[in-house]
CSV table of C-alpha atoms and ligand atoms in Angstrom, one decimal:
chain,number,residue,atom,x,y,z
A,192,UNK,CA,-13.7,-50.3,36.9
A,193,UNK,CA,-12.6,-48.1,39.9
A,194,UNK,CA,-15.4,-45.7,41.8
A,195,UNK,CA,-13.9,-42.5,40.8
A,196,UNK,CA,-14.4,-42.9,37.2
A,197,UNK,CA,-16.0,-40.8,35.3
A,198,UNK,CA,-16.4,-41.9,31.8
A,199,UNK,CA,-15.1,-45.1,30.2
A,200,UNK,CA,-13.7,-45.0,26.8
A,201,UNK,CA,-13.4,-48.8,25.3
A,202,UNK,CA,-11.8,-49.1,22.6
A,203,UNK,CA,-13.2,-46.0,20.3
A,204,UNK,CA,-12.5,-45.8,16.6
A,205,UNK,CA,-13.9,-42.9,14.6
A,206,UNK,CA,-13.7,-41.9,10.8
A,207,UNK,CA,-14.4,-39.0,8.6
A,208,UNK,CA,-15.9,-41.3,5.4
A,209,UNK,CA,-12.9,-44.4,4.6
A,210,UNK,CA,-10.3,-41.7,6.7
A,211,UNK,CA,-9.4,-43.3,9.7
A,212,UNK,CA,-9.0,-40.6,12.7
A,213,UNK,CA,-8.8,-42.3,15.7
A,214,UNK,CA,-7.7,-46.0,15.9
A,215,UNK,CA,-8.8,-48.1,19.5
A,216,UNK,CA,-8.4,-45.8,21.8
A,217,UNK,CA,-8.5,-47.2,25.3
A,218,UNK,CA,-9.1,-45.1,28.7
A,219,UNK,CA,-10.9,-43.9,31.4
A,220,UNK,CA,-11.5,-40.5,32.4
A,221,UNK,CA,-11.4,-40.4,36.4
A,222,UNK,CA,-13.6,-38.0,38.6
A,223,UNK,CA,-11.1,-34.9,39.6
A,224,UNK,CA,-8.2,-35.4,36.6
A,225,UNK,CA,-6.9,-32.6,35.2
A,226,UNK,CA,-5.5,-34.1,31.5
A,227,UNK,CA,-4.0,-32.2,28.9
A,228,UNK,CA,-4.7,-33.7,25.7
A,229,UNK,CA,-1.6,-33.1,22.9
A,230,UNK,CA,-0.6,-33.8,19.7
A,231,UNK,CA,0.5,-32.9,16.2
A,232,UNK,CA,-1.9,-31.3,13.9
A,233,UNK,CA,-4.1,-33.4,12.4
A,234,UNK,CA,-3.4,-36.2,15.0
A,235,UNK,CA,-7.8,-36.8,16.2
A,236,UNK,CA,-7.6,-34.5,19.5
A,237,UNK,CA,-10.5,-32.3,18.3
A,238,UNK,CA,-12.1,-35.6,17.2
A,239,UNK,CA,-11.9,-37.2,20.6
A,240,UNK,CA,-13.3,-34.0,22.4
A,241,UNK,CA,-16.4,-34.0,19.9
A,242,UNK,CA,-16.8,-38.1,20.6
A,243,UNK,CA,-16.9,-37.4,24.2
A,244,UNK,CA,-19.7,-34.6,23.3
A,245,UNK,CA,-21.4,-37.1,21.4
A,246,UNK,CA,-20.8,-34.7,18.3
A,247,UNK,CA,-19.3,-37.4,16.3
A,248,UNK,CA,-20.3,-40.7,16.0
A,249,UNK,CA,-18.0,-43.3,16.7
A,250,UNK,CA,-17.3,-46.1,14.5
A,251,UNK,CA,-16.4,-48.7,16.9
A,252,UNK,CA,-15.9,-49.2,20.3
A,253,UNK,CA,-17.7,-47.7,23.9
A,254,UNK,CA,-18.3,-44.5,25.6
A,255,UNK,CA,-19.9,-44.6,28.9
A,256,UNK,CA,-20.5,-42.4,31.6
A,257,UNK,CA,-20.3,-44.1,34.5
A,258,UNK,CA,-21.1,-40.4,37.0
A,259,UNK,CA,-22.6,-37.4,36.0
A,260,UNK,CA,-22.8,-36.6,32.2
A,261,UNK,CA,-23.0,-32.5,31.8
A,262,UNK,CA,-20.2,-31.4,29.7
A,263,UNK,CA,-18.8,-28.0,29.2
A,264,UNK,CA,-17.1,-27.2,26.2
A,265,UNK,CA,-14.9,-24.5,25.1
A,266,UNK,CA,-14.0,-25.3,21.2
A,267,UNK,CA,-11.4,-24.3,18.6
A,268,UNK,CA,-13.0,-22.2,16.6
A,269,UNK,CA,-15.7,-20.0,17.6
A,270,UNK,CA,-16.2,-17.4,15.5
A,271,UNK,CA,-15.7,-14.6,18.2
A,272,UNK,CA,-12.9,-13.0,16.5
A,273,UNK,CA,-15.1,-11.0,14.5
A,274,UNK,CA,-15.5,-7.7,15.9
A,275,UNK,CA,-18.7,-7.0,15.1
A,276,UNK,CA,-20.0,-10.5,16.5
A,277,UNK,CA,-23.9,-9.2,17.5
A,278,UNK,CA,-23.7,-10.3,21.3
A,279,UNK,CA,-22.8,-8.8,24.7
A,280,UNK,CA,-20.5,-10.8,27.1
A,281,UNK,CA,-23.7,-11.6,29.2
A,282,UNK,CA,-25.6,-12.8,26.2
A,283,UNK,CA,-23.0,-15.0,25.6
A,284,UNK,CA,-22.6,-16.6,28.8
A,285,UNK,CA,-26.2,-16.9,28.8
A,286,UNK,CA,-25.9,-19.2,25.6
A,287,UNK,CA,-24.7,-21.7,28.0
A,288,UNK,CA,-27.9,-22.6,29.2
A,289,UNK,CA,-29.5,-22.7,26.1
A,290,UNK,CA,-29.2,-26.9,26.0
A,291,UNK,CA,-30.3,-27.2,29.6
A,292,UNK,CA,-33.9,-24.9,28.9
A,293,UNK,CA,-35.1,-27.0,26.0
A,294,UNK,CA,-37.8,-25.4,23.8
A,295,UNK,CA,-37.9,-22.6,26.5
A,296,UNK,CA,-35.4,-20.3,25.2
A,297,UNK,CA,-36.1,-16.9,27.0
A,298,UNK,CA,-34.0,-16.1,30.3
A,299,UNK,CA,-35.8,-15.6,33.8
A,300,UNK,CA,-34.2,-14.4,36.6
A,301,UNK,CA,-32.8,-17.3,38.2
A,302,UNK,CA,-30.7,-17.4,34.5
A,303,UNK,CA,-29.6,-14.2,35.2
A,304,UNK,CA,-28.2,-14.6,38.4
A,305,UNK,CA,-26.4,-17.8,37.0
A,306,UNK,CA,-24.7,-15.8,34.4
A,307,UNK,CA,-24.3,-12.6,36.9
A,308,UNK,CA,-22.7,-15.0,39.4
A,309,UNK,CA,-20.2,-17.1,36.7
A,310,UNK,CA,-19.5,-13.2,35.4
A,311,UNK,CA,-18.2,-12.7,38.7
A,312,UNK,CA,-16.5,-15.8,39.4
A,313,UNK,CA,-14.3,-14.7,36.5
A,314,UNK,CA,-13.7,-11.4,37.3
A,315,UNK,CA,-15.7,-10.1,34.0
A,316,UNK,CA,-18.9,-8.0,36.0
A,317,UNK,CA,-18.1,-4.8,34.9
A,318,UNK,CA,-18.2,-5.3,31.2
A,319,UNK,CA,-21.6,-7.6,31.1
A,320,UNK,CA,-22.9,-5.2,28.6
A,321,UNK,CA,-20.1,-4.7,26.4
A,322,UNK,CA,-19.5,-6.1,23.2
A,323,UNK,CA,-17.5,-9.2,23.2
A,324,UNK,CA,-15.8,-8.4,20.2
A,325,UNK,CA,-14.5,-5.5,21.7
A,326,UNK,CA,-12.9,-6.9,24.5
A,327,UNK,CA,-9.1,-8.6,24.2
A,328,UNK,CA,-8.1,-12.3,23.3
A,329,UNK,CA,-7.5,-13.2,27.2
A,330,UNK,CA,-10.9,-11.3,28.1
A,331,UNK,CA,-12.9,-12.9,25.6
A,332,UNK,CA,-11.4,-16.7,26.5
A,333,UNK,CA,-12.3,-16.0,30.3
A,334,UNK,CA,-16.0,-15.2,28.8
A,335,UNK,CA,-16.1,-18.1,26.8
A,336,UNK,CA,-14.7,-20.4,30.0
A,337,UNK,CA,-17.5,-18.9,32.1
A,338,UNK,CA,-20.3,-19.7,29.2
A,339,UNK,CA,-19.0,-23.7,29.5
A,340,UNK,CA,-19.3,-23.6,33.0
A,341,UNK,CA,-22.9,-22.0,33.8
A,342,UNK,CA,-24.0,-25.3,33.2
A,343,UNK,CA,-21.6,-26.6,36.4
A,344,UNK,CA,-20.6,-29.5,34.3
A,345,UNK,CA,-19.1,-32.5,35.5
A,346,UNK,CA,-16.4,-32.4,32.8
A,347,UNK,CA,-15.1,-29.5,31.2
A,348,UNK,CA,-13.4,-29.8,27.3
A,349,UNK,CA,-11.2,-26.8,26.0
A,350,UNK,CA,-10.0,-27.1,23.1
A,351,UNK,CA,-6.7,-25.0,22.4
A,352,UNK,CA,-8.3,-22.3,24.6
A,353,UNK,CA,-4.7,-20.5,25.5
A,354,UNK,CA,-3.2,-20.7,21.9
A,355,UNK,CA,-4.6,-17.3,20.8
A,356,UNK,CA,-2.8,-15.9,24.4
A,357,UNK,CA,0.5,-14.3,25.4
A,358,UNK,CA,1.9,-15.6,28.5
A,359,UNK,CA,0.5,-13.8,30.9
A,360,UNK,CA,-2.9,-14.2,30.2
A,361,UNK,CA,-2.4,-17.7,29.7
A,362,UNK,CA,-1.3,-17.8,33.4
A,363,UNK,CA,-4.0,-16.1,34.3
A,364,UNK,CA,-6.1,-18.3,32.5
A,365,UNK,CA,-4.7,-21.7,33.9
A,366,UNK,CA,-4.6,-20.0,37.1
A,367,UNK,CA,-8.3,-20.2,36.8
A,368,UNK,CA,-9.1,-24.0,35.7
A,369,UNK,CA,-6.4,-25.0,38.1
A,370,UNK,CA,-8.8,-23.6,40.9
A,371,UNK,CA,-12.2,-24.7,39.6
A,372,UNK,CA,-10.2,-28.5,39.2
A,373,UNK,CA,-8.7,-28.4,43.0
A,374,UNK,CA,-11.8,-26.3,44.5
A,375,UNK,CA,-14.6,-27.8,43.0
A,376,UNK,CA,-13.1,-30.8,42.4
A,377,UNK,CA,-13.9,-30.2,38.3
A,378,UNK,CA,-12.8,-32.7,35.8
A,379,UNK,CA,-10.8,-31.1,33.0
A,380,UNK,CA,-9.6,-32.0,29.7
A,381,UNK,CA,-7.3,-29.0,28.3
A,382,UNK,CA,-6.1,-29.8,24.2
A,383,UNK,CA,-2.9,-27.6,23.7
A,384,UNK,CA,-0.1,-27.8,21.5
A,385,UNK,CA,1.8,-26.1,24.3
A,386,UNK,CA,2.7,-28.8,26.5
A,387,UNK,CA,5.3,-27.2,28.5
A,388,UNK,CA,3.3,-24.9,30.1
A,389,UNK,CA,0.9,-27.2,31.2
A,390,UNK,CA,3.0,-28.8,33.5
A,391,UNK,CA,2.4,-28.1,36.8
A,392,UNK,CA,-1.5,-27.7,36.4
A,393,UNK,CA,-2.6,-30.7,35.0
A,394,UNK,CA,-1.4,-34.5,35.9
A,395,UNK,CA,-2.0,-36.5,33.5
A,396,UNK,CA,-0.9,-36.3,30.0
A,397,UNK,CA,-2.7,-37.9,26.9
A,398,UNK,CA,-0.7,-37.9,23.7
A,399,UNK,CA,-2.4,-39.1,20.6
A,400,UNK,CA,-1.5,-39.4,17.1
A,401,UNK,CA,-4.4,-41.6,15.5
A,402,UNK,CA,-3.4,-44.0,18.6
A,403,UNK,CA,-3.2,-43.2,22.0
A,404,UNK,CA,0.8,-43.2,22.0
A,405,UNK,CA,1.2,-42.5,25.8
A,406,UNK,CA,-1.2,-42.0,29.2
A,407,UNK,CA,0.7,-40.6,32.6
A,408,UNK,CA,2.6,-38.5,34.6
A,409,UNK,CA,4.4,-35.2,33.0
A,410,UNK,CA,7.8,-36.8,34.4
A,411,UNK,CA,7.0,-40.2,32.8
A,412,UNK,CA,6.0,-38.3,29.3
A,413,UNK,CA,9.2,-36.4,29.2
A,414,UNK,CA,11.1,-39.2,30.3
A,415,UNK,CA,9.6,-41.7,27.5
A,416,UNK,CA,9.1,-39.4,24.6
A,417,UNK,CA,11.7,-37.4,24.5
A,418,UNK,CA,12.2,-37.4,20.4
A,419,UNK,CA,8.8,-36.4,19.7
A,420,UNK,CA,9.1,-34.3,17.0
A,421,UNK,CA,5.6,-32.4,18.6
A,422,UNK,CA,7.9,-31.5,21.7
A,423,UNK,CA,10.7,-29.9,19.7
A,424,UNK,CA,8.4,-28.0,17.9
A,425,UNK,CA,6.3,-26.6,20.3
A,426,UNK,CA,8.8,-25.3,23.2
A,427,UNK,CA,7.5,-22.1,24.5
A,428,UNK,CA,10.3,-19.3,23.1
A,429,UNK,CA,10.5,-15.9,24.4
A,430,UNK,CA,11.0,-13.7,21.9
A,431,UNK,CA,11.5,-9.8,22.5
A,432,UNK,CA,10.3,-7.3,20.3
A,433,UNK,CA,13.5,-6.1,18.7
A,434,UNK,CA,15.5,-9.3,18.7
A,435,UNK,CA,15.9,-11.8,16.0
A,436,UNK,CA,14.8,-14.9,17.3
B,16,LIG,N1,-15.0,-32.7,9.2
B,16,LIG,C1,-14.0,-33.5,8.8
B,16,LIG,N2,-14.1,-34.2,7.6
B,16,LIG,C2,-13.1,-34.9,7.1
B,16,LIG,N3,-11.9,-35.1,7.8
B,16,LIG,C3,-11.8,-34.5,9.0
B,16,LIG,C4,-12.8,-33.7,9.5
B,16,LIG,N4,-12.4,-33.2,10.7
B,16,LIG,C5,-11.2,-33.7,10.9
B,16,LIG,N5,-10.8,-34.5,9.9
B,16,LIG,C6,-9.5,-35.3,9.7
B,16,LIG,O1,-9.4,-36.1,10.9
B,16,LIG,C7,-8.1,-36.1,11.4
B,16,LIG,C8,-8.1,-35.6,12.8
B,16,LIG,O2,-8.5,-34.2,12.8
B,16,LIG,P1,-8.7,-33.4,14.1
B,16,LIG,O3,-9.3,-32.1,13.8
B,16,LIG,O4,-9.4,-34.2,15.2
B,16,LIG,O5,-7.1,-33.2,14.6
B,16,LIG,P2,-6.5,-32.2,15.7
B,16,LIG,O6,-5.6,-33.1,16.5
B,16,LIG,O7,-7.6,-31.6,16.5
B,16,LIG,O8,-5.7,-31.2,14.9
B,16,LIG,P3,-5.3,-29.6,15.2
B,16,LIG,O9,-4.2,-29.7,16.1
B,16,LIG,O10,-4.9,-29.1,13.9
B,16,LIG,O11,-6.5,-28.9,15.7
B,16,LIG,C9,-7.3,-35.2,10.4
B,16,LIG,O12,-6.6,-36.0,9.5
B,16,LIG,C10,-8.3,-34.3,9.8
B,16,LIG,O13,-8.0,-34.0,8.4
B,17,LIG,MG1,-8.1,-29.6,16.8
């Protein structure tokens, strides 16, 4: 095993009763990548990010950390699309630490100037005490980013976090995780059904169906899969109010 790697997968196979989800899935998760996990609905993606988090168990097979083990997540569904969720955008970056501070669940100041500083970092300080189910799709994503990395993690999961976005604030939002993978040296792991606009910020692509059906370059994806029925389906289209598309 080389010394960058981060976490081993060995040969995983997970269920949901008798359903099989993920069938021997095979590779390793290197210090720095920047992968972008894709497939079809249905296909185990949010099942692999919840057996990294050790939120399922696996049936078969070997996970194992070989540096660092903090992970940030960012999931599908979160439940922030009600308006009238009870929180502030500083209470919710705050929930972040809640795993690190064990039974001690109240916030001192050092917690506060964590959350102050990641509020910052993503250009959200102004609005620390508003609502977050006021704020807009692309806000509220950038909130929920910063709450998965006041931990500073060693590997960051999103799960479909720009699918809910219009194109510009899914630039924006890339933008971000591009820089926190070539600046800090972060380890990311971005599930999208949106492949094409990944390229260019991650460099590795992972492309499951049950299986692990591919593991490489962008060039080397498009090259080899090019009648994947996921790829035809999920182009990017611009579509102009107005027009029939
Ligand atoms: N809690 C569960 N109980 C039973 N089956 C489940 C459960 N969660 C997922 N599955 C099944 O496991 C398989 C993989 O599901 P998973 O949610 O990992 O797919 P996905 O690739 O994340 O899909 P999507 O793109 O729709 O988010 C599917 O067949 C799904 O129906
Ligand atoms: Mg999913």
């Amino acid at each position: 095993m080389s010394k960058d790697v981060l976490v081993n997968v060995d040969d995983i196979s997970v269920k949901y009763g008798q359903h099989l989800a993920l069938s021997h899935i095979h590779f390793d998760i290197n210090q720095g990548d920047f992968i972008t996990l894709v497939g079809v609905n249905g296909s185990g993606k949010t099942t692999l990010a919840k057996s990294l988090l050790g939120l399922k168990r696996i049936a078969s097979g070997r996970i194992t950390w070989v540096n660092g083990q903090k992970v940030g997540y960012l999931p599908q569904h979160t439940g922030l699309e009600n308006r009238h969720f009870p929180a502030t955008v500083a209470e919710v970056v705050a929930t972040g630490l809640i795993k690190d501070k064990g039974r001690h669940t109240w916030f001192n100041k050092d917690d506060r100037k964590r959350v102050k500083k990641m509020l910052k970092l993503f250009g959200m300080q102004d609005m620390a005490k508003k609502r977050i189910g006021n704020l807009s799709g692309g806000q509220q994503q950038r909130v929920l980013l910063a709450r998965s990395m006041v931990m500073t993690p060693d590997l960051l999961i999103l799960d479909e976090p720009t699918s809910a976005l219009d194109q510009t604030s899914r630039d924006k939002f890339l933008k971000v995780l591009k820089k926190l993978n070539t600046e800090q040296n972060l380890t990311i792991i971005l599930i999208t059904h949106d492949v094409a606009s990944i390229e260019g910020y991650a460099n590795r692509v992972l492309y499951l169906d049950k299986h692990l059906l591919f593991d490489g370059s962008f060039k080397k994806f498009f090259e080899t899969q090019p009648f994947s029925p996921f790829i035809h389906t999920h182009q990017p289209r611009y579509v102009k109010e107005g027009e029939t598309s």
